[in-house]
Amino acid sequence: MDDSARHSNILLGTGVALFVGAGVLGAVYLSGSRSEAAVAAPAAVRAAPVPVKSPPVLGEKVTLRWDNVSKETTWAEVGLKAAADGLTWDVPRALDVLVALRDQYGRPAVSARVDLEKREVVPEEKGFGIDVYGSLAALDGAARAGRSEVALVAGEIEPEITRAKLGNLDVSHVMGWFETHYPPVEKDRNYNLRLVAEHVNGRILMPGETFSFNDTVGDRTEKQGYRVAHVIQAGEMVDGLAGGACQISSTLHGAAWFAGLDLVNSSPHSRPSAYITMGLDATVVYPSVDLKLRNPYTFPVVIHYVVSQGTVRVEILGGQRPWSKVAFEREIKKEIPFETVSRDDDELPLGTQIIDQMGFPGYELMRRRHFYKDGKLVKTEKWEIKYPSTTEYVRLGANPDPNVVAPKQPDLHGPMSPGKDTYVMAR
């Protein structure tokens, strides 16, 4: 018998396939859809008859209980139905009911966190979940026994980080910090800055733990409250949803650099950013381009964000940093000229031009991180990174009408000039 046949033939009569007890089923708590569960359900079936003491009437009431909650329904509503040789489960319907209950009443566990204003640890909160497959087996067993109450298989979900696990968390030292700046007049972009930072602020990294920006912040969509603002896309400054997220990730990258966190994964923008030193930026695109950091220390560290009055500041708080100094060095190996693309525009008077996007050279860099102890260099890490050149786009006036008025040249968002071939910053 193939899986689809077994799926549709889970009967309450003799000589049929039955669900095994909940104890041998895998727990499915807070994730997965009904369609996913339906595919996996046949794995929880065995061919062994169990006698039915008192087959239930489909319209009879049955009470489902879990986590001090009860819900009254009927056997038919939870997926039991008549068949030619007895009663059978409409498995997709039963899974729909259980998944809906899991999604409505389940709650995720919340890890302990740090209130950075009060400098104290906020205790964790346990979650709760319904085991979909185990509860399906519980329904099956109750129907066979003729019971009118079913205790769904459910339980608490432990948070990843507990207050006890944190021990005596020390947030008294600023291990590394970095600041970037933004124009306060750009309200939508500044709103996005604060919204993204809220997801990361207070995040605790345990010893050896890897932090993922995308996993922590999640998808940046309109549904999550993000607004349209300036973003860099394929080397051009355009308007896009959640513009500003990369400034939050880049500022964190700078703070992590000087705190000595492991830089597991970081990617520069397709052109240098206007708000941060070239070579220290870290772009993020959900879900494909991520910033990942690892805590290499024997104690937890905490990420602290402040977004206010034109400044994004990130501090990495924890114990005493083992390094007397950490330095950022950027060496320009090659400069790549940019090209200019001109386009005729009949809306502009002849002889005028408007620059839509400022051109900027590309660069090939060697980026180094130096670690010092007692004034002596003890370790160096290095990366080769590249910024493609940014094309300059110019509109040329093509309208000979002398009455056409030339518009004003708009303000442009240009990258920071790299300055000298070698640049060093140390903290």
Coordinates of C-alpha atoms in Angstrom, one line a residue:
M1 CA 0.0 0.0 0.0
D2 CA 1.5 3.4 -1.0
D3 CA 1.5 6.5 1.3
S4 CA -1.5 8.1 -0.2
A5 CA -3.6 4.9 0.3
R6 CA -2.5 4.6 3.9
H7 CA -3.2 8.3 4.4
S8 CA -6.9 7.9 3.4
N9 CA -7.6 4.5 5.1
I10 CA -7.0 5.0 8.8
L11 CA -10.1 3.2 10.1
L12 CA -11.6 2.4 13.5
G13 CA -12.7 -1.1 12.5
T14 CA -10.6 -4.3 12.7
G15 CA -7.8 -5.2 10.3
V16 CA -7.0 -1.5 9.5
A17 CA -4.1 0.9 9.9
L18 CA -4.0 2.9 13.2
F19 CA -2.1 5.8 14.7
V20 CA 0.5 4.8 17.3
G21 CA 0.6 6.3 20.7
A22 CA 1.7 9.9 21.2
G23 CA 4.9 8.9 23.0
V24 CA 6.6 7.7 19.8
L25 CA 5.6 10.6 17.7
G26 CA 7.8 13.6 17.0
A27 CA 6.7 16.9 18.5
V28 CA 5.4 19.5 16.1
Y29 CA 4.8 22.7 18.1
L30 CA 5.0 26.1 16.6
S31 CA 5.9 25.7 13.0
G32 CA 4.8 23.9 9.8
S33 CA 1.5 24.1 7.9
R34 CA -1.3 21.6 7.7
S35 CA -0.1 20.6 4.2
E36 CA 3.4 19.8 5.7
A37 CA 1.8 17.8 8.5
A38 CA -0.3 15.9 6.1
V39 CA 2.7 14.7 4.2
A40 CA 4.4 13.5 7.4
A41 CA 1.3 12.0 9.0
P42 CA 1.5 8.5 7.3
A43 CA 4.8 7.9 9.1
A44 CA 2.8 7.9 12.4
V45 CA 0.6 5.0 11.2
R46 CA 1.0 1.2 11.8
A47 CA -1.0 -1.7 10.6
A48 CA -2.4 -3.3 13.9
P49 CA -6.0 -3.5 14.8
V50 CA -7.3 -2.0 18.1
P51 CA -10.8 -3.0 19.2
V52 CA -13.4 -0.2 19.6
K53 CA -15.2 -0.4 22.9
S54 CA -18.0 1.9 22.0
P55 CA -17.8 3.6 18.5
P56 CA -18.8 7.3 18.9
V57 CA -21.7 8.9 17.2
L58 CA -20.4 11.5 14.8
G59 CA -22.6 14.2 16.2
E60 CA -21.7 13.6 19.8
K61 CA -19.9 16.3 21.7
V62 CA -16.3 15.9 22.6
T63 CA -14.2 18.2 24.8
L64 CA -10.6 19.0 23.9
R65 CA -8.4 20.1 26.8
W66 CA -4.9 21.6 26.9
D67 CA -3.0 24.1 29.0
N68 CA -6.1 24.9 31.2
V69 CA -8.1 25.6 28.1
S70 CA -11.1 23.5 26.9
K71 CA -13.0 23.6 23.6
E72 CA -16.2 21.7 23.0
T73 CA -16.8 20.4 19.5
T74 CA -18.1 17.2 17.8
W75 CA -16.4 14.1 16.5
A76 CA -17.4 15.1 13.0
E77 CA -16.0 18.5 13.3
V78 CA -12.6 17.1 14.3
G79 CA -12.5 14.9 11.3
L80 CA -14.2 11.6 12.1
K81 CA -16.5 10.4 9.4
A82 CA -18.5 7.3 8.3
A83 CA -17.1 4.7 5.9
A84 CA -18.5 1.6 4.3
D85 CA -16.8 -0.7 6.8
G86 CA -16.8 1.5 9.9
L87 CA -15.5 4.9 10.9
T88 CA -12.5 6.6 9.4
W89 CA -10.4 9.7 10.0
D90 CA -10.4 12.5 7.5
V91 CA -6.8 13.2 8.2
P92 CA -6.4 16.5 6.4
R93 CA -9.5 17.9 8.2
A94 CA -8.2 16.6 11.6
L95 CA -4.9 18.2 10.9
D96 CA -6.5 21.5 9.9
V97 CA -8.3 21.6 13.3
L98 CA -5.2 20.7 15.3
V99 CA -2.9 23.1 13.4
A100 CA -5.4 25.9 13.8
L101 CA -5.5 25.3 17.6
R102 CA -1.7 25.2 17.7
D103 CA -1.4 28.4 15.7
Q104 CA -4.1 30.2 17.8
Y105 CA -3.0 29.1 21.3
G106 CA 0.7 28.4 20.9
R107 CA 3.1 31.0 22.1
P108 CA 6.9 31.2 21.4
A109 CA 9.4 31.1 24.2
V110 CA 11.1 34.4 24.9
S111 CA 14.8 34.3 26.0
A112 CA 16.1 36.3 28.9
R113 CA 17.2 39.8 27.7
V114 CA 18.9 42.8 29.1
D115 CA 17.1 46.1 29.9
L116 CA 19.9 48.4 28.8
E117 CA 18.4 51.5 30.4
K118 CA 18.1 49.8 33.8
R119 CA 21.2 47.6 33.2
E120 CA 19.3 44.5 34.5
V121 CA 18.4 41.1 33.2
V122 CA 14.7 40.6 32.2
P123 CA 13.8 37.0 33.0
E124 CA 12.8 34.5 30.2
E125 CA 9.3 33.4 29.5
K126 CA 8.4 29.8 28.6
G127 CA 6.5 29.1 25.5
F128 CA 3.7 26.6 24.9
G129 CA 2.9 24.3 22.0
I130 CA 0.5 21.6 20.8
D131 CA 2.0 18.5 19.4
V132 CA 0.0 18.0 16.2
Y133 CA 0.8 14.3 15.6
G134 CA 0.6 13.3 19.2
S135 CA -2.8 15.0 19.6
L136 CA -4.0 13.2 16.5
A137 CA -3.1 9.9 18.1
A138 CA -4.8 11.1 21.3
L139 CA -8.0 11.8 19.4
D140 CA -7.8 8.3 17.8
G141 CA -7.4 6.6 21.2
A142 CA -10.2 8.5 22.8
A143 CA -12.6 7.6 19.9
R144 CA -11.7 3.9 20.3
A145 CA -12.3 4.1 24.0
G146 CA -15.6 5.9 23.7
R147 CA -14.4 8.9 25.8
S148 CA -16.0 12.3 25.5
E149 CA -12.9 14.2 26.6
V150 CA -9.5 14.3 25.0
A151 CA -6.3 15.7 26.5
L152 CA -4.3 17.0 23.6
V153 CA -0.6 16.4 23.7
A154 CA 1.0 19.7 24.6
G155 CA 3.8 21.1 26.6
E156 CA 6.0 24.0 27.5
I157 CA 8.8 25.2 25.3
E158 CA 12.0 26.2 27.0
P159 CA 13.7 29.4 25.9
E160 CA 17.1 29.3 24.4
I161 CA 18.6 31.7 26.9
T162 CA 17.6 31.7 30.6
R163 CA 18.5 34.0 33.4
A164 CA 20.2 31.1 35.2
K165 CA 22.3 30.4 32.0
L166 CA 23.4 34.0 31.9
G167 CA 24.8 33.7 35.5
N168 CA 26.3 37.0 36.6
L169 CA 26.1 38.8 33.3
D170 CA 28.5 41.7 33.2
V171 CA 27.5 44.6 31.0
S172 CA 29.8 47.2 32.7
H173 CA 32.4 47.4 29.9
V174 CA 32.0 48.8 26.4
M175 CA 34.1 46.4 24.5
G176 CA 33.7 48.2 21.2
W177 CA 31.5 50.9 19.7
F178 CA 30.8 52.6 16.4
E179 CA 28.7 55.5 15.3
T180 CA 27.1 56.6 11.9
H181 CA 25.0 59.6 11.1
Y182 CA 21.8 60.2 9.2
P183 CA 19.8 63.4 8.2
P184 CA 16.9 63.8 10.7
V185 CA 14.7 65.2 7.9
E186 CA 14.3 61.8 6.2
K187 CA 11.4 60.7 8.3
D188 CA 10.6 57.4 6.6
R189 CA 14.2 56.2 6.5
N190 CA 14.7 57.2 10.2
Y191 CA 11.6 55.3 11.2
N192 CA 13.1 52.2 9.5
L193 CA 16.3 52.8 11.4
R194 CA 14.6 52.6 14.7
L195 CA 12.4 49.7 13.8
V196 CA 15.3 47.5 12.7
A197 CA 17.4 48.5 15.7
E198 CA 14.6 47.5 18.1
H199 CA 14.9 43.9 16.9
V200 CA 18.6 43.8 17.7
N201 CA 18.8 46.0 20.8
G202 CA 19.5 44.0 23.9
R203 CA 20.3 40.8 22.0
I204 CA 22.6 38.5 24.0
L205 CA 25.3 36.4 22.4
M206 CA 26.4 33.5 24.6
P207 CA 30.0 32.2 24.4
G208 CA 30.5 30.6 21.0
E209 CA 27.1 31.7 19.7
T210 CA 26.7 32.9 16.1
F211 CA 24.4 35.9 15.5
S212 CA 22.5 36.2 12.3
F213 CA 21.2 39.7 11.4
N214 CA 18.5 38.3 9.1
D215 CA 17.4 35.6 11.5
T216 CA 17.1 38.2 14.3
V217 CA 15.4 41.0 12.4
G218 CA 13.4 38.8 10.0
D219 CA 11.9 39.9 6.7
R220 CA 11.6 43.6 6.1
T221 CA 8.1 44.0 4.6
E222 CA 5.3 46.5 4.6
K223 CA 3.4 44.0 6.8
Q224 CA 6.1 44.3 9.5
G225 CA 5.7 48.1 9.4
Y226 CA 8.6 49.1 7.1
R227 CA 8.5 52.1 4.9
V228 CA 10.0 53.1 1.5
A229 CA 13.3 55.0 1.7
H230 CA 16.7 55.3 0.0
V231 CA 18.6 52.0 -0.6
I232 CA 21.6 51.0 -2.8
Q233 CA 20.5 48.6 -5.4
A234 CA 22.8 47.4 -8.2
G235 CA 25.1 50.4 -7.6
E236 CA 22.3 52.9 -7.9
M237 CA 20.6 54.9 -5.1
V238 CA 16.9 54.2 -5.4
D239 CA 13.8 54.1 -3.2
G240 CA 13.1 50.7 -1.7
L241 CA 11.2 49.1 1.1
A242 CA 13.0 49.1 4.5
G243 CA 15.7 51.6 3.3
G244 CA 18.0 52.1 6.3
A245 CA 18.4 48.5 7.4
C246 CA 21.9 48.4 6.0
Q247 CA 23.0 51.4 8.1
I248 CA 21.9 49.4 11.2
S249 CA 23.8 46.3 10.1
S250 CA 26.9 48.4 9.0
T251 CA 27.0 50.2 12.4
L252 CA 26.8 46.9 14.2
H253 CA 29.6 45.6 12.0
G254 CA 31.8 48.5 13.0
A255 CA 31.1 48.0 16.7
A256 CA 31.8 44.2 16.4
W257 CA 35.0 44.9 14.6
F258 CA 36.4 46.9 17.5
A259 CA 34.9 44.6 20.1
G260 CA 36.9 41.7 18.6
L261 CA 33.9 39.6 17.7
D262 CA 34.5 37.0 15.0
L263 CA 33.3 38.3 11.6
V264 CA 31.7 35.1 10.2
N265 CA 30.1 36.7 7.2
S266 CA 29.9 40.2 5.9
S267 CA 29.5 41.7 2.4
P268 CA 30.2 45.3 1.3
H269 CA 27.6 47.3 -0.7
S270 CA 27.7 47.5 -4.5
R271 CA 29.1 51.0 -3.9
P272 CA 30.6 52.8 -0.9
S273 CA 28.1 54.2 1.5
A274 CA 27.7 57.9 2.4
Y275 CA 27.4 57.2 6.1
I276 CA 30.3 55.0 7.0
T277 CA 34.1 54.7 6.3
M278 CA 34.7 52.7 3.1
G279 CA 35.5 49.1 4.1
L280 CA 33.5 48.9 7.3
D281 CA 30.0 48.7 5.8
A282 CA 28.0 45.4 5.8
T283 CA 25.0 45.2 3.5
V284 CA 22.0 42.9 4.2
V285 CA 19.3 41.6 2.0
Y286 CA 16.7 39.2 3.3
P287 CA 17.1 36.3 3.1
S288 CA 20.1 36.0 0.8
V289 CA 22.8 38.4 2.1
D290 CA 23.4 38.3 5.8
L291 CA 25.7 39.7 8.5
K292 CA 26.9 37.0 10.9
L293 CA 29.0 37.5 14.0
R294 CA 30.3 35.0 16.6
N295 CA 31.1 35.7 20.3
P296 CA 34.6 34.2 20.7
Y297 CA 34.8 35.1 24.4
T298 CA 34.1 32.9 27.5
F299 CA 31.4 35.4 28.7
P300 CA 28.2 36.6 27.2
V301 CA 28.1 39.9 25.3
V302 CA 25.1 42.2 24.6
I303 CA 24.3 44.5 21.6
H304 CA 23.2 47.9 22.6
Y305 CA 21.7 50.3 20.0
V306 CA 20.8 54.0 20.4
V307 CA 19.2 55.8 17.4
S308 CA 18.6 59.4 18.2
Q309 CA 19.1 63.0 16.9
G310 CA 20.9 62.0 13.7
T311 CA 23.2 59.4 15.2
V312 CA 23.1 55.6 15.2
R313 CA 25.4 54.3 18.0
V314 CA 26.1 50.6 18.7
E315 CA 28.0 49.3 21.7
I316 CA 29.1 45.8 22.4
L317 CA 28.8 45.4 26.2
G318 CA 30.4 42.6 28.2
G319 CA 33.4 41.8 30.3
Q320 CA 36.9 43.3 30.0
R321 CA 38.1 43.0 26.4
P322 CA 41.4 41.1 26.3
W323 CA 42.9 43.5 23.8
S324 CA 44.4 46.8 24.7
K325 CA 43.6 48.1 21.2
V326 CA 41.9 46.9 18.0
A327 CA 42.6 48.7 14.7
F328 CA 40.9 48.9 11.3
E329 CA 43.3 49.4 8.4
R330 CA 42.2 49.9 4.8
E331 CA 44.6 49.9 1.9
I332 CA 43.4 50.8 -1.6
K333 CA 45.0 48.5 -4.1
K334 CA 43.3 49.7 -7.2
E335 CA 40.9 52.4 -8.3
I336 CA 38.4 51.6 -11.1
P337 CA 37.2 54.6 -13.2
F338 CA 33.5 55.1 -13.6
E339 CA 31.7 55.6 -16.9
T340 CA 29.1 58.3 -17.7
V341 CA 25.9 57.5 -19.5
S342 CA 24.1 60.4 -21.1
R343 CA 20.4 60.3 -22.2
D344 CA 18.6 62.9 -24.3
D345 CA 15.5 64.4 -22.5
D346 CA 12.9 66.3 -24.4
E347 CA 11.6 67.8 -21.2
L348 CA 14.8 69.7 -20.6
P349 CA 15.7 72.8 -22.6
L350 CA 18.5 72.4 -25.2
G351 CA 22.0 73.0 -23.8
T352 CA 21.1 72.1 -20.2
Q353 CA 21.8 68.9 -18.2
I354 CA 20.7 67.2 -15.0
I355 CA 22.9 64.7 -13.2
D356 CA 20.5 61.9 -11.9
Q357 CA 23.2 59.9 -10.3
M358 CA 26.7 61.0 -9.4
G359 CA 29.5 58.8 -10.7
F360 CA 32.0 57.3 -8.3
P361 CA 35.2 55.2 -8.9
G362 CA 35.3 51.5 -7.8
Y363 CA 37.9 50.2 -5.5
E364 CA 39.8 47.0 -4.7
L365 CA 40.8 47.0 -1.1
M366 CA 42.9 45.1 1.4
R367 CA 41.1 45.3 4.8
R368 CA 43.0 44.3 7.9
R369 CA 42.1 44.0 11.6
H370 CA 45.0 44.3 14.0
F371 CA 44.8 43.1 17.7
Y372 CA 47.2 44.7 20.2
K373 CA 48.1 43.5 23.7
D374 CA 50.1 45.8 26.0
G375 CA 50.9 47.9 23.0
K376 CA 52.3 45.0 20.9
L377 CA 50.7 43.6 17.7
V378 CA 49.7 40.0 18.5
K379 CA 47.3 39.1 15.6
T380 CA 46.2 40.3 12.2
E381 CA 43.2 39.3 10.1
K382 CA 42.7 40.4 6.5
W383 CA 40.1 40.4 3.8
E384 CA 40.2 41.4 0.1
I385 CA 37.0 43.3 -0.8
K386 CA 35.8 45.1 -4.0
Y387 CA 33.4 47.9 -4.8
P388 CA 32.4 48.2 -8.5
S389 CA 32.4 51.6 -10.0
T390 CA 29.2 53.6 -9.9
T391 CA 27.9 54.8 -13.3
E392 CA 27.1 58.5 -13.6
Y393 CA 23.7 59.1 -15.3
V394 CA 23.2 62.5 -17.0
R395 CA 20.1 63.8 -18.8
L396 CA 20.8 66.2 -21.7
G397 CA 18.3 68.8 -22.7
A398 CA 16.9 68.2 -26.2
N399 CA 14.0 70.6 -26.4
P400 CA 14.6 73.6 -28.6
D401 CA 11.6 75.5 -27.2
P402 CA 13.0 78.7 -25.6
N403 CA 10.1 78.8 -23.2
V404 CA 11.0 75.6 -21.5
V405 CA 12.4 76.2 -18.0
A406 CA 15.3 74.1 -16.8
P407 CA 14.6 72.4 -13.4
K408 CA 16.9 72.8 -10.5
Q409 CA 19.7 70.2 -10.1
P410 CA 18.6 67.9 -7.3
D411 CA 20.7 67.2 -4.2
L412 CA 22.6 63.9 -4.8
H413 CA 23.6 61.2 -2.3
G414 CA 27.3 60.7 -3.0
P415 CA 29.6 58.2 -1.3
M416 CA 32.3 59.3 1.1
S417 CA 35.6 60.1 -0.5
P418 CA 38.2 57.5 0.6
G419 CA 40.9 60.1 1.1
K420 CA 44.4 58.6 1.4
D421 CA 45.4 55.2 -0.1
T422 CA 45.9 53.9 3.5
Y423 CA 43.5 54.7 6.3
V424 CA 43.8 53.5 10.0
M425 CA 41.3 53.7 12.8
A426 CA 42.0 52.2 16.3
R427 CA 40.1 51.9 19.5

